[in-house]
Short mmCIF file of C-alpha atoms and ligand atoms in Angstrom, two decimals:
data_model
loop_
_atom_site.label_atom_id
_atom_site.label_comp_id
_atom_site.label_asym_id
_atom_site.label_seq_id
_atom_site.Cartn_x
_atom_site.Cartn_y
_atom_site.Cartn_z
CA ASN A 1 -128.98 9.86 -300.13
CA ASP A 2 -131.58 7.56 -298.38
CA LEU A 3 -132.83 10.31 -296.13
CA ALA A 4 -133.10 12.66 -299.02
CA SER A 5 -135.19 10.31 -301.02
CA LEU A 6 -137.50 9.57 -298.03
CA MET A 7 -138.19 13.27 -297.77
CA ASP A 8 -138.43 13.72 -301.48
CA VAL A 9 -135.62 16.34 -301.83
CA THR A 10 -132.23 16.02 -303.46
CA ALA A 11 -129.19 14.63 -301.75
CA ASN A 12 -127.52 18.07 -302.31
CA ASP A 13 -130.31 19.65 -300.30
CA VAL A 14 -129.51 17.37 -297.36
CA ILE A 15 -125.83 17.84 -297.75
CA SER A 16 -126.27 21.69 -297.67
CA ALA A 17 -128.45 21.36 -294.64
CA CYS A 18 -125.70 19.32 -292.93
CA MET A 19 -123.16 21.93 -293.88
CA SER A 20 -125.22 24.67 -292.24
CA LEU A 21 -124.88 22.64 -289.09
CA GLY A 22 -121.17 22.53 -289.65
CA MET A 23 -121.05 18.95 -290.84
CA PHE A 24 -119.39 18.05 -294.09
CA VAL A 25 -120.82 14.79 -295.19
CA SER A 26 -120.69 12.66 -298.24
CA ILE A 27 -123.63 11.28 -300.12
CA ASN A 28 -123.31 7.82 -298.71
CA GLN A 29 -122.46 8.79 -295.16
CA ARG A 30 -124.58 7.35 -292.30
CA LEU A 31 -126.03 10.07 -290.01
CA ASP A 32 -126.74 9.51 -286.37
CA ALA A 33 -130.18 9.60 -284.93
CA GLU A 34 -129.81 13.10 -283.54
CA THR A 35 -128.56 14.53 -286.88
CA ILE A 36 -131.41 12.83 -288.76
CA THR A 37 -133.95 14.42 -286.35
CA VAL A 38 -132.54 17.88 -286.79
CA ILE A 39 -132.25 17.68 -290.60
CA ALA A 40 -135.72 16.21 -291.02
CA ASP A 41 -137.07 19.00 -288.88
CA GLU A 42 -135.46 21.56 -291.31
CA PHE A 43 -137.57 19.97 -294.14
CA GLY A 44 -140.67 19.83 -291.94
CA TYR A 45 -140.65 16.15 -291.09
CA ASP A 46 -140.95 14.41 -287.70
CA VAL A 47 -138.91 11.35 -287.24
CA ASP A 48 -140.20 8.09 -285.78
CA PHE A 49 -137.50 5.59 -284.97
CA THR A 50 -138.55 1.94 -284.88
CA GLU A 51 -136.42 -1.00 -284.07
CA ALA A 52 -135.59 -3.20 -286.94
CA LYS A 53 -137.68 -6.34 -286.36
CA GLU A 54 -137.61 -9.61 -288.24
CA GLU A 55 -140.82 -10.70 -289.75
CA THR A 56 -140.57 -13.88 -287.60
CA ASP A 57 -139.89 -12.12 -284.33
CA ILE A 58 -142.54 -12.96 -281.71
CA VAL A 59 -144.13 -9.82 -280.54
CA GLU A 60 -144.10 -9.60 -276.71
CA VAL A 61 -146.72 -7.71 -274.86
CA GLU A 62 -145.25 -5.34 -272.28
CA ASP A 63 -145.96 -6.25 -268.72
CA ASP A 64 -148.13 -4.18 -266.55
CA GLU A 65 -146.24 -2.78 -263.54
CA SER A 66 -148.64 -4.55 -261.12
CA THR A 67 -147.63 -8.00 -262.58
CA LEU A 68 -143.94 -7.66 -261.88
CA GLU A 69 -142.20 -9.48 -259.01
CA ASP A 70 -138.60 -9.57 -257.89
CA ARG A 71 -136.44 -12.01 -259.70
CA ALA A 72 -133.04 -13.50 -259.00
CA PRO A 73 -129.93 -12.05 -260.64
CA ILE A 74 -128.16 -13.93 -263.50
CA VAL A 75 -124.41 -13.84 -263.10
CA THR A 76 -121.48 -14.49 -265.42
CA ILE A 77 -117.85 -15.04 -264.28
CA MET A 78 -115.18 -13.70 -266.52
CA GLY A 79 -111.44 -13.08 -266.22
CA HIS A 80 -108.05 -14.20 -267.45
CA VAL A 81 -107.27 -17.83 -268.11
CA ASP A 82 -106.14 -19.74 -264.94
CA HIS A 83 -107.27 -16.97 -262.58
CA GLY A 84 -109.92 -19.44 -261.24
CA LYS A 85 -113.23 -18.92 -263.16
CA THR A 86 -114.01 -22.61 -263.26
CA SER A 87 -112.87 -23.22 -259.73
CA LEU A 88 -115.12 -20.48 -258.44
CA LEU A 89 -118.08 -21.69 -260.45
CA ASP A 90 -117.49 -25.15 -259.12
CA TYR A 91 -116.99 -24.16 -255.59
CA ILE A 92 -120.28 -22.11 -255.50
CA ARG A 93 -122.16 -24.93 -257.22
CA GLU A 94 -120.99 -27.58 -254.82
CA SER A 95 -120.96 -25.69 -251.56
CA LYS A 96 -124.63 -24.61 -251.93
CA VAL A 97 -126.29 -27.98 -251.91
CA THR A 98 -129.31 -27.70 -249.74
CA GLU A 99 -130.70 -30.63 -247.90
CA GLY A 100 -132.80 -32.92 -249.83
CA GLU A 101 -130.82 -32.15 -253.02
CA ALA A 102 -127.80 -34.00 -251.63
CA GLY A 103 -127.10 -37.29 -253.49
CA GLY A 104 -128.26 -35.90 -256.85
CA ILE A 105 -125.75 -36.15 -259.69
CA THR A 106 -124.44 -32.75 -260.60
CA GLN A 107 -124.30 -32.18 -264.25
CA HIS A 108 -122.58 -29.50 -266.27
CA ILE A 109 -125.63 -28.09 -268.16
CA GLY A 110 -124.23 -24.68 -268.75
CA ALA A 111 -126.11 -22.90 -266.06
CA TYR A 112 -127.15 -23.44 -262.39
CA ASP A 113 -128.84 -21.66 -259.50
CA VAL A 114 -128.05 -21.73 -255.87
CA MET A 115 -129.68 -20.42 -252.59
CA THR A 116 -127.31 -18.11 -250.77
CA ASN A 117 -127.08 -18.04 -246.97
CA SER A 118 -129.21 -14.88 -246.92
CA GLY A 119 -132.00 -16.92 -248.50
CA LYS A 120 -131.80 -15.35 -251.88
CA ARG A 121 -131.43 -17.14 -255.14
CA VAL A 122 -128.66 -16.45 -257.65
CA ALA A 123 -128.36 -17.99 -261.17
CA PHE A 124 -125.01 -18.51 -262.70
CA LEU A 125 -124.12 -19.05 -266.38
CA ASP A 126 -121.68 -21.98 -266.10
CA THR A 127 -119.90 -21.02 -269.36
CA PRO A 128 -116.91 -19.06 -268.03
CA GLY A 129 -115.11 -16.52 -270.15
CA HIS A 130 -116.14 -13.51 -272.16
CA GLU A 131 -116.14 -15.28 -275.44
CA ALA A 132 -119.39 -17.06 -274.54
CA PHE A 133 -120.79 -13.88 -273.15
CA THR A 134 -119.98 -11.89 -276.34
CA ALA A 135 -121.19 -14.61 -278.66
CA MET A 136 -124.47 -14.61 -276.90
CA ARG A 137 -124.64 -10.88 -276.97
CA ALA A 138 -123.87 -10.88 -280.63
CA ARG A 139 -127.09 -12.90 -281.10
CA GLY A 140 -128.98 -10.28 -279.26
CA ALA A 141 -129.27 -12.23 -275.96
CA LYS A 142 -129.11 -10.20 -272.71
CA ILE A 143 -128.73 -12.91 -270.17
CA THR A 144 -126.30 -11.31 -267.68
CA ASP A 145 -127.28 -8.95 -264.95
CA VAL A 146 -123.98 -8.84 -263.05
CA ALA A 147 -120.48 -9.82 -264.06
CA ILE A 148 -117.94 -11.14 -261.60
CA ILE A 149 -114.45 -10.32 -262.80
CA VAL A 150 -111.91 -12.74 -261.28
CA VAL A 151 -108.24 -11.70 -260.85
CA ALA A 152 -105.71 -14.01 -259.24
CA ALA A 153 -103.97 -12.36 -256.30
CA ASP A 154 -100.65 -14.03 -257.11
CA ASP A 155 -100.66 -12.60 -260.69
CA SER A 156 -101.61 -9.29 -262.24
CA VAL A 157 -104.34 -7.71 -264.22
CA MET A 158 -103.85 -9.44 -267.50
CA PRO A 159 -104.96 -8.81 -271.13
CA GLN A 160 -108.06 -10.99 -270.71
CA THR A 161 -109.00 -9.35 -267.48
CA LYS A 162 -108.99 -6.02 -269.27
CA GLU A 163 -110.93 -7.51 -272.14
CA ALA A 164 -113.49 -9.06 -269.67
CA ILE A 165 -113.93 -5.66 -268.07
CA ASN A 166 -114.28 -3.97 -271.35
CA HIS A 167 -116.87 -6.42 -272.65
CA ALA A 168 -118.96 -6.15 -269.49
CA GLN A 169 -118.83 -2.33 -269.74
CA VAL A 170 -119.83 -2.25 -273.37
CA ALA A 171 -122.76 -4.35 -272.44
CA GLY A 172 -123.68 -2.04 -269.54
CA VAL A 173 -123.36 -4.92 -267.00
CA PRO A 174 -122.32 -3.91 -263.45
CA ILE A 175 -119.06 -5.51 -262.24
CA VAL A 176 -118.03 -7.05 -258.97
CA ILE A 177 -114.33 -7.72 -258.64
CA ALA A 178 -113.22 -11.07 -257.05
CA ILE A 179 -109.58 -11.19 -256.06
CA ASN A 180 -109.06 -14.94 -255.98
CA LYS A 181 -106.38 -17.30 -254.60
CA VAL A 182 -105.83 -15.20 -251.42
CA ASP A 183 -104.97 -18.55 -249.65
CA LYS A 184 -101.67 -18.57 -251.51
CA PRO A 185 -98.59 -17.33 -249.61
CA ASN A 186 -97.52 -15.06 -252.46
CA ALA A 187 -100.96 -13.46 -252.80
CA ASN A 188 -100.82 -9.76 -253.07
CA PRO A 189 -104.38 -8.17 -253.36
CA ASP A 190 -103.03 -4.69 -252.98
CA LYS A 191 -101.04 -5.10 -256.20
CA ILE A 192 -104.14 -6.17 -258.02
CA LYS A 193 -105.97 -3.12 -256.73
CA GLU A 194 -103.22 -0.90 -257.96
CA ASP A 195 -103.29 -2.63 -261.44
CA LEU A 196 -107.00 -2.08 -261.48
CA SER A 197 -106.64 1.60 -260.57
CA ASN A 198 -104.31 1.98 -263.57
CA ILE A 199 -107.17 0.94 -265.88
CA ASN A 200 -109.67 3.27 -264.03
CA ILE A 201 -111.31 0.62 -262.02
CA LEU A 202 -111.08 2.00 -258.51
CA VAL A 203 -112.39 -0.46 -255.87
CA GLU A 204 -114.42 0.64 -252.88
CA ASP A 205 -111.72 0.47 -250.20
CA TRP A 206 -109.58 2.67 -252.43
CA GLY A 207 -112.39 5.23 -252.56
CA GLY A 208 -113.86 3.94 -255.80
CA LYS A 209 -117.23 2.67 -256.87
CA TYR A 210 -116.42 -0.94 -257.68
CA GLN A 211 -117.19 -3.65 -255.07
CA CYS A 212 -114.36 -5.96 -254.43
CA GLN A 213 -114.00 -9.11 -252.44
CA HIS A 214 -110.99 -11.25 -251.46
CA VAL A 215 -111.79 -14.94 -252.12
CA SER A 216 -110.34 -18.41 -252.38
CA ALA A 217 -112.02 -20.89 -254.60
CA LYS A 218 -109.88 -23.44 -252.80
CA THR A 219 -110.80 -22.82 -249.19
CA GLY A 220 -114.12 -21.01 -249.81
CA GLU A 221 -112.95 -17.92 -247.98
CA GLY A 222 -114.94 -14.83 -248.87
CA ILE A 223 -117.32 -16.52 -251.25
CA ASP A 224 -120.48 -15.86 -249.20
CA ASP A 225 -119.43 -12.27 -248.93
CA LEU A 226 -118.87 -12.18 -252.69
CA LEU A 227 -122.38 -13.50 -253.22
CA ASP A 228 -123.77 -10.81 -250.86
CA LYS A 229 -121.95 -8.16 -252.90
CA VAL A 230 -123.55 -9.56 -256.07
CA LEU A 231 -126.89 -9.43 -254.42
CA LEU A 232 -126.31 -5.81 -253.39
CA GLU A 233 -125.43 -5.00 -256.98
CA ALA A 234 -128.65 -6.79 -258.14
CA GLU A 235 -130.79 -4.91 -255.63
CA ILE A 236 -129.79 -1.59 -257.15
CA LEU A 237 -130.94 -2.90 -260.56
CA GLU A 238 -134.42 -3.78 -259.12
CA LEU A 239 -134.70 -6.84 -261.31
CA LYS A 240 -138.22 -7.81 -261.91
CA ALA A 241 -140.26 -10.12 -264.06
CA ASN A 242 -143.93 -11.26 -264.58
CA ALA A 243 -143.96 -14.96 -263.62
CA ASN A 244 -147.60 -15.51 -264.61
CA LYS A 245 -147.27 -15.59 -268.41
CA PRO A 246 -146.01 -17.97 -271.10
CA ALA A 247 -142.25 -18.23 -270.67
CA VAL A 248 -139.66 -16.32 -272.64
CA GLY A 249 -135.94 -16.53 -272.32
CA SER A 250 -132.65 -17.52 -274.04
CA VAL A 251 -130.82 -20.68 -275.07
CA VAL A 252 -127.60 -21.31 -273.06
CA GLU A 253 -126.42 -24.35 -274.97
CA ALA A 254 -127.91 -27.24 -276.91
CA SER A 255 -126.64 -30.53 -278.23
CA LEU A 256 -127.78 -33.96 -279.53
CA ASP A 257 -127.76 -36.77 -277.01
CA LYS A 258 -127.73 -40.27 -278.39
CA GLY A 259 -130.29 -41.56 -275.86
CA ARG A 260 -132.48 -38.51 -275.35
CA GLY A 261 -132.51 -36.66 -278.59
CA TYR A 262 -131.94 -32.92 -278.48
CA VAL A 263 -131.15 -31.51 -275.02
CA SER A 264 -131.11 -27.79 -274.51
CA THR A 265 -130.21 -25.70 -271.46
CA ILE A 266 -132.31 -22.67 -271.37
CA MET A 267 -132.63 -19.76 -269.09
CA VAL A 268 -136.29 -18.72 -268.34
CA GLN A 269 -136.24 -14.90 -268.10
CA ALA A 270 -139.92 -14.07 -267.65
CA GLY A 271 -143.00 -16.15 -267.31
CA THR A 272 -143.18 -19.77 -266.21
CA LEU A 273 -142.32 -22.73 -268.35
CA ARG A 274 -144.16 -25.92 -267.83
CA VAL A 275 -143.80 -29.48 -269.14
CA GLY A 276 -146.16 -29.79 -272.08
CA ASP A 277 -145.62 -26.18 -273.27
CA VAL A 278 -144.82 -25.80 -276.97
CA LEU A 279 -141.39 -24.12 -277.23
CA LEU A 280 -140.01 -22.15 -280.19
CA ALA A 281 -136.25 -21.41 -280.12
CA GLY A 282 -134.51 -20.16 -283.27
CA PRO A 283 -135.67 -22.30 -286.12
CA TYR A 284 -136.67 -25.22 -283.91
CA PHE A 285 -139.68 -26.17 -281.97
CA GLY A 286 -141.24 -28.91 -279.85
CA LYS A 287 -143.27 -29.82 -276.84
CA VAL A 288 -141.37 -29.74 -273.53
CA LYS A 289 -141.18 -33.42 -272.71
CA ALA A 290 -139.24 -33.06 -269.53
CA MET A 291 -137.22 -30.54 -267.57
CA PHE A 292 -134.35 -30.97 -265.10
CA ASP A 293 -132.34 -28.78 -262.93
CA HIS A 294 -128.48 -29.15 -262.84
CA ARG A 295 -128.76 -31.79 -260.16
CA GLY A 296 -130.76 -33.95 -262.54
CA GLN A 297 -133.95 -33.44 -260.55
CA LYS A 298 -137.18 -33.36 -262.52
CA LEU A 299 -139.07 -30.10 -262.71
CA ASP A 300 -142.70 -29.42 -263.51
CA ALA A 301 -142.39 -25.72 -263.76
CA ALA A 302 -139.63 -23.10 -263.92
CA GLY A 303 -140.13 -19.38 -263.23
CA PRO A 304 -137.97 -16.24 -264.07
CA SER A 305 -134.09 -16.59 -263.77
CA THR A 306 -134.40 -20.33 -263.61
CA PRO A 307 -131.98 -22.39 -265.86
CA VAL A 308 -133.35 -25.83 -266.97
CA LEU A 309 -132.25 -28.65 -269.12
CA MET A 310 -135.14 -29.43 -271.38
CA LEU A 311 -135.99 -32.26 -273.76
CA GLY A 312 -138.25 -32.01 -276.70
CA LEU A 313 -136.94 -29.58 -279.37
CA ASP A 314 -136.51 -30.94 -282.86
CA GLY A 315 -133.04 -29.57 -283.31
CA ALA A 316 -130.23 -27.74 -281.46
CA PRO A 317 -130.70 -23.89 -281.41
CA GLN A 318 -127.60 -21.76 -280.81
CA ALA A 319 -126.47 -20.24 -277.68
CA GLY A 320 -128.06 -16.76 -277.37
CA ASP A 321 -131.10 -17.68 -279.53
CA LYS A 322 -134.36 -16.41 -277.80
CA PHE A 323 -137.15 -18.75 -277.05
CA ASN A 324 -140.88 -18.26 -276.72
CA VAL A 325 -143.73 -20.47 -275.68
CA MET A 326 -146.39 -20.59 -278.43
CA GLU A 327 -150.15 -21.18 -278.42
CA SER A 328 -150.05 -24.20 -280.57
CA ASP A 329 -147.95 -26.70 -282.37
CA ARG A 330 -149.10 -25.49 -285.69
CA GLU A 331 -148.20 -21.85 -284.91
CA ALA A 332 -144.82 -22.87 -283.66
CA ARG A 333 -144.10 -24.96 -286.79
CA GLU A 334 -145.09 -22.21 -289.14
CA VAL A 335 -142.63 -19.77 -287.61
CA ALA A 336 -139.94 -22.33 -287.24
CA ASN A 337 -140.18 -23.27 -290.96
CA LYS A 338 -140.14 -19.70 -292.03
CA ARG A 339 -137.12 -19.01 -289.98
CA GLU A 340 -135.44 -22.02 -291.37
CA GLN A 341 -136.05 -20.81 -294.91
CA ILE A 342 -134.70 -17.39 -294.05
CA LEU A 343 -131.55 -18.98 -292.60
CA ARG A 344 -131.09 -21.17 -295.66
CA GLU A 345 -131.45 -18.25 -297.96
CA GLN A 346 -129.06 -16.23 -295.94
CA SER A 347 -126.39 -18.93 -295.97
CA ILE A 348 -126.54 -19.10 -299.79
CA ARG A 349 -125.90 -15.48 -300.16
CA THR A 350 -123.61 -15.13 -297.11
CA LYS A 351 -121.75 -11.93 -297.41
CA LYS A 352 -118.08 -12.53 -297.63
CA HIS A 353 -116.21 -10.62 -295.00
CA ILE A 354 -113.65 -7.96 -296.13
CA THR A 355 -110.09 -8.98 -297.04
CA LEU A 356 -107.39 -6.65 -298.30
CA ASP A 357 -107.54 -8.30 -301.67
CA GLU A 358 -111.29 -7.73 -301.85
CA ILE A 359 -110.95 -4.01 -301.27
CA GLY A 360 -110.25 -3.06 -304.79
CA ARG A 361 -113.05 -5.06 -306.24
CA ARG A 362 -115.48 -3.68 -303.71
CA LEU A 363 -114.55 -0.16 -304.39
CA ALA A 364 -114.97 -0.73 -308.13
CA ILE A 365 -118.58 -1.81 -307.51
CA GLY A 366 -118.96 1.37 -305.39
CA SER A 367 -120.16 2.07 -301.87
CA PHE A 368 -116.98 0.89 -299.98
CA LYS A 369 -116.16 3.70 -297.64
CA GLU A 370 -114.70 2.26 -294.57
CA LEU A 371 -111.96 -0.16 -293.59
CA ASN A 372 -112.44 -1.49 -290.12
CA VAL A 373 -109.24 -2.87 -288.51
CA ILE A 374 -108.50 -4.72 -285.30
CA VAL A 375 -104.86 -4.44 -284.27
CA LYS A 376 -103.27 -6.93 -281.84
CA GLY A 377 -99.50 -6.84 -280.98
CA ASP A 378 -96.94 -7.89 -278.46
CA VAL A 379 -96.21 -4.52 -276.88
CA ASP A 380 -98.10 -1.26 -276.39
CA GLY A 381 -95.65 0.94 -278.26
CA SER A 382 -95.72 -0.95 -281.51
CA ILE A 383 -99.51 -1.26 -281.40
CA GLU A 384 -99.91 2.51 -281.06
CA ALA A 385 -97.42 3.26 -283.81
CA LEU A 386 -99.08 0.70 -286.10
CA ALA A 387 -102.64 1.94 -285.30
CA ASP A 388 -101.56 5.59 -285.77
CA SER A 389 -99.96 4.91 -289.08
CA LEU A 390 -102.96 2.90 -290.35
CA LEU A 391 -105.36 5.77 -289.30
CA LYS A 392 -103.20 8.24 -291.26
CA LEU A 393 -103.81 6.14 -294.42
CA SER A 394 -107.46 7.42 -294.34
CA THR A 395 -108.32 9.48 -297.46
CA GLU A 396 -111.31 11.44 -298.50
CA GLU A 397 -112.76 8.34 -300.06
CA VAL A 398 -111.97 5.68 -297.51
CA GLN A 399 -111.92 6.05 -293.78
CA VAL A 400 -109.63 3.62 -291.74
CA ASN A 401 -111.22 2.87 -288.41
CA ILE A 402 -109.30 1.02 -285.67
CA LEU A 403 -112.09 -0.88 -283.84
CA HIS A 404 -110.02 -2.31 -281.17
CA LYS A 405 -106.22 -2.43 -280.35
CA ALA A 406 -104.67 -4.42 -277.52
CA VAL A 407 -101.68 -6.40 -276.35
CA GLY A 408 -101.98 -10.14 -276.65
CA GLN A 409 -102.58 -13.02 -279.02
CA ILE A 410 -105.50 -12.87 -281.45
CA SER A 411 -108.40 -14.36 -279.48
CA GLU A 412 -111.85 -15.76 -280.42
CA SER A 413 -113.40 -12.63 -279.16
CA ASP A 414 -111.35 -10.49 -281.65
CA VAL A 415 -112.68 -12.68 -284.41
CA LEU A 416 -116.24 -12.37 -283.14
CA LEU A 417 -115.76 -8.63 -283.07
CA ALA A 418 -114.37 -8.68 -286.64
CA SER A 419 -117.26 -10.72 -287.77
CA ALA A 420 -119.82 -8.56 -286.17
CA SER A 421 -118.32 -5.47 -287.70
CA ASP A 422 -116.72 -6.72 -290.91
CA ALA A 423 -113.16 -6.01 -289.95
CA VAL A 424 -109.78 -7.35 -290.82
CA ILE A 425 -107.45 -8.43 -287.94
CA VAL A 426 -103.72 -7.23 -288.16
CA GLY A 427 -101.38 -9.12 -285.81
CA PHE A 428 -97.89 -7.65 -285.08
CA GLN A 429 -95.46 -10.22 -283.52
CA VAL A 430 -98.48 -12.21 -282.33
CA ARG A 431 -100.42 -15.24 -283.57
CA PRO A 432 -104.09 -16.30 -283.36
CA SER A 433 -104.93 -18.92 -280.69
CA GLY A 434 -106.06 -22.28 -282.10
CA GLY A 435 -109.67 -21.46 -281.38
CA ALA A 436 -109.38 -18.08 -283.06
CA ARG A 437 -107.79 -19.57 -286.15
CA LYS A 438 -110.65 -22.13 -286.49
CA LEU A 439 -113.26 -19.51 -285.90
CA ALA A 440 -111.67 -17.21 -288.43
CA GLU A 441 -111.93 -19.94 -291.00
CA THR A 442 -115.60 -20.51 -290.44
CA GLU A 443 -116.44 -16.80 -290.19
CA GLU A 444 -114.17 -16.07 -293.20
CA ILE A 445 -112.28 -13.36 -291.33
CA GLU A 446 -108.82 -12.32 -292.72
CA ILE A 447 -106.06 -12.36 -290.28
CA ARG A 448 -102.82 -10.76 -291.44
CA LEU A 449 -99.70 -11.41 -289.42
CA TYR A 450 -96.60 -9.19 -289.53
CA SER A 451 -93.29 -8.95 -287.96
CA ILE A 452 -92.37 -5.59 -289.51
CA ILE A 453 -94.52 -2.65 -288.98
CA TYR A 454 -93.62 -1.14 -292.31
CA ASP A 455 -94.86 -4.28 -294.14
CA ALA A 456 -98.24 -4.11 -292.44
CA ILE A 457 -98.63 -0.36 -293.39
CA ASN A 458 -97.57 -0.96 -296.94
CA ASP A 459 -99.99 -3.80 -297.54
CA VAL A 460 -102.87 -1.87 -296.33
CA LYS A 461 -101.71 1.20 -298.28
CA ASP A 462 -101.38 -0.89 -301.46
CA ALA A 463 -104.87 -2.36 -300.93
CA MET A 464 -106.30 1.08 -300.46
CA GLU A 465 -104.58 2.41 -303.48
CA GLY A 466 -105.94 -0.44 -305.36
CA MET A 467 -109.25 0.53 -304.27
CA LEU A 468 -108.66 4.29 -305.11
CA GLU A 469 -107.63 3.52 -308.65
CA PRO A 470 -109.49 0.34 -309.62
CA THR A 471 -107.85 -1.26 -312.54
CA SER A 472 -110.57 -2.59 -314.76
P1 LIG B 1 -109.90 -20.70 -265.21
O1 LIG B 1 -109.03 -20.89 -266.36
O2 LIG B 1 -110.03 -19.19 -264.86
O3 LIG B 1 -111.17 -21.36 -265.24
O4 LIG B 1 -109.09 -21.21 -263.85
P2 LIG B 1 -109.23 -22.60 -263.04
O5 LIG B 1 -110.45 -22.56 -262.29
O6 LIG B 1 -109.14 -23.72 -264.00
O7 LIG B 1 -107.94 -22.42 -262.14
C1 LIG B 1 -106.68 -22.45 -262.56
C2 LIG B 1 -105.83 -23.17 -261.54
O8 LIG B 1 -105.76 -22.42 -260.39
C3 LIG B 1 -106.23 -24.53 -261.11
O9 LIG B 1 -105.05 -25.31 -260.97
C4 LIG B 1 -106.89 -24.30 -259.86
O10 LIG B 1 -106.81 -25.40 -258.93
C5 LIG B 1 -106.15 -23.09 -259.30
N1 LIG B 1 -106.94 -22.32 -258.36
C6 LIG B 1 -108.08 -21.71 -258.65
N2 LIG B 1 -108.57 -20.94 -257.56
C7 LIG B 1 -107.68 -21.11 -256.55
C8 LIG B 1 -107.60 -20.62 -255.28
O11 LIG B 1 -108.35 -19.81 -254.77
N3 LIG B 1 -106.48 -20.90 -254.49
C9 LIG B 1 -105.49 -21.77 -255.04
N4 LIG B 1 -104.46 -22.08 -254.29
N5 LIG B 1 -105.55 -22.25 -256.33
C10 LIG B 1 -106.64 -21.91 -257.12
#
């Protein structure tokens, strides 16, 4: 319908054109970019795709090739709980203290950088887990170049291991596997490699393409080799940035400190940030009063791939918000005010997320076409059965989509996914984690829990029938 009106033809014309391509589409169906191009061509139009930009987005000038220099990789560590993410991050942070830095007080600021033995710098996001990774990505931040997936050698590939791999792959971030806890007597790295091969992750010494390193976050064994493998992966990416321009980057975390005001950890991704610069991050701005590294040492300037703790913003932006350095206070204030106004308006008319009870009402107003569902359950068999039955409930009017199905309790990342794609979560013989429950409340995501498959199917069916025959 939208495409038809853009081209000044009738919707039926577009539908027939689709049919001639063998596609049977409805009037409200979304078409992919390729189809749009072909159809538009039929009617004599060329298509120009532009990215949807916010009015308050700061336009960044593309860097000339000659201005680009190598930059350090930014790494995130992900994996199942208790497999050693925090221990690994701590070990790397503490073992890489260079002379002169010793004696500084290490602070958890959400990110740090270290010099490896080979004299190359690596920056780490010190917020382990894929929830933080996905939350930042949901806000449009691309702050990770390489992901280390940790698996404990005395355990197995677990649900969150799979999830972490999945999240990294969806984000197109290369993976290095760290098989941790090899110091333990019951460590069995070969079993982990076998587990990994069962989910199509074939490690190098098994003839696959994934680099893998045995490590111990307790003894430090293998950690330098792990860092070398990360650097190798980074080399392939040819990471570059222009250091000689006003800084741009992303917020890692921010909070209000009683003595110091708002403190924000930010990752400079290009350009150089200096004390005195006017920074704009999300709806907040301010002059950079002071900057520190994770050892509490004062910095005057920070170049690409450098995480810093900074003071001076007039509020706490959210993790994943972009930041820019602005020409003047006035300019920064103007954009910040505008963004704040937009946020306020959005929060007034926040779109409620879908619930089963809402379906009938939404269909009555029209335009409800898809029901997105996330299925979590205790065993594979029941998840498959439930997901299949739900899919079969699709009708001509309403398509049921299973966005994600997996074994395990309902996690915060399930809720984030539901929120990002307006889905309901169906749990079979599983419950949400405490964090997921809280997040679902604030995000207004419906979680339905069942212990009988038949009940789950019936509820969804009833809701959909309600929506097929709105009783007004
Ligand atoms: P996270 O939940 O993935 O962040 O895991 P932690 O880093 O908190 O580690 C979980 C537990 O495993 C802790 O008790 C750690 O001391 C222990 N641990 C982590 N790495 C190793 C290791 O390489 N060897 C041994 N023996 N224990 C480890």
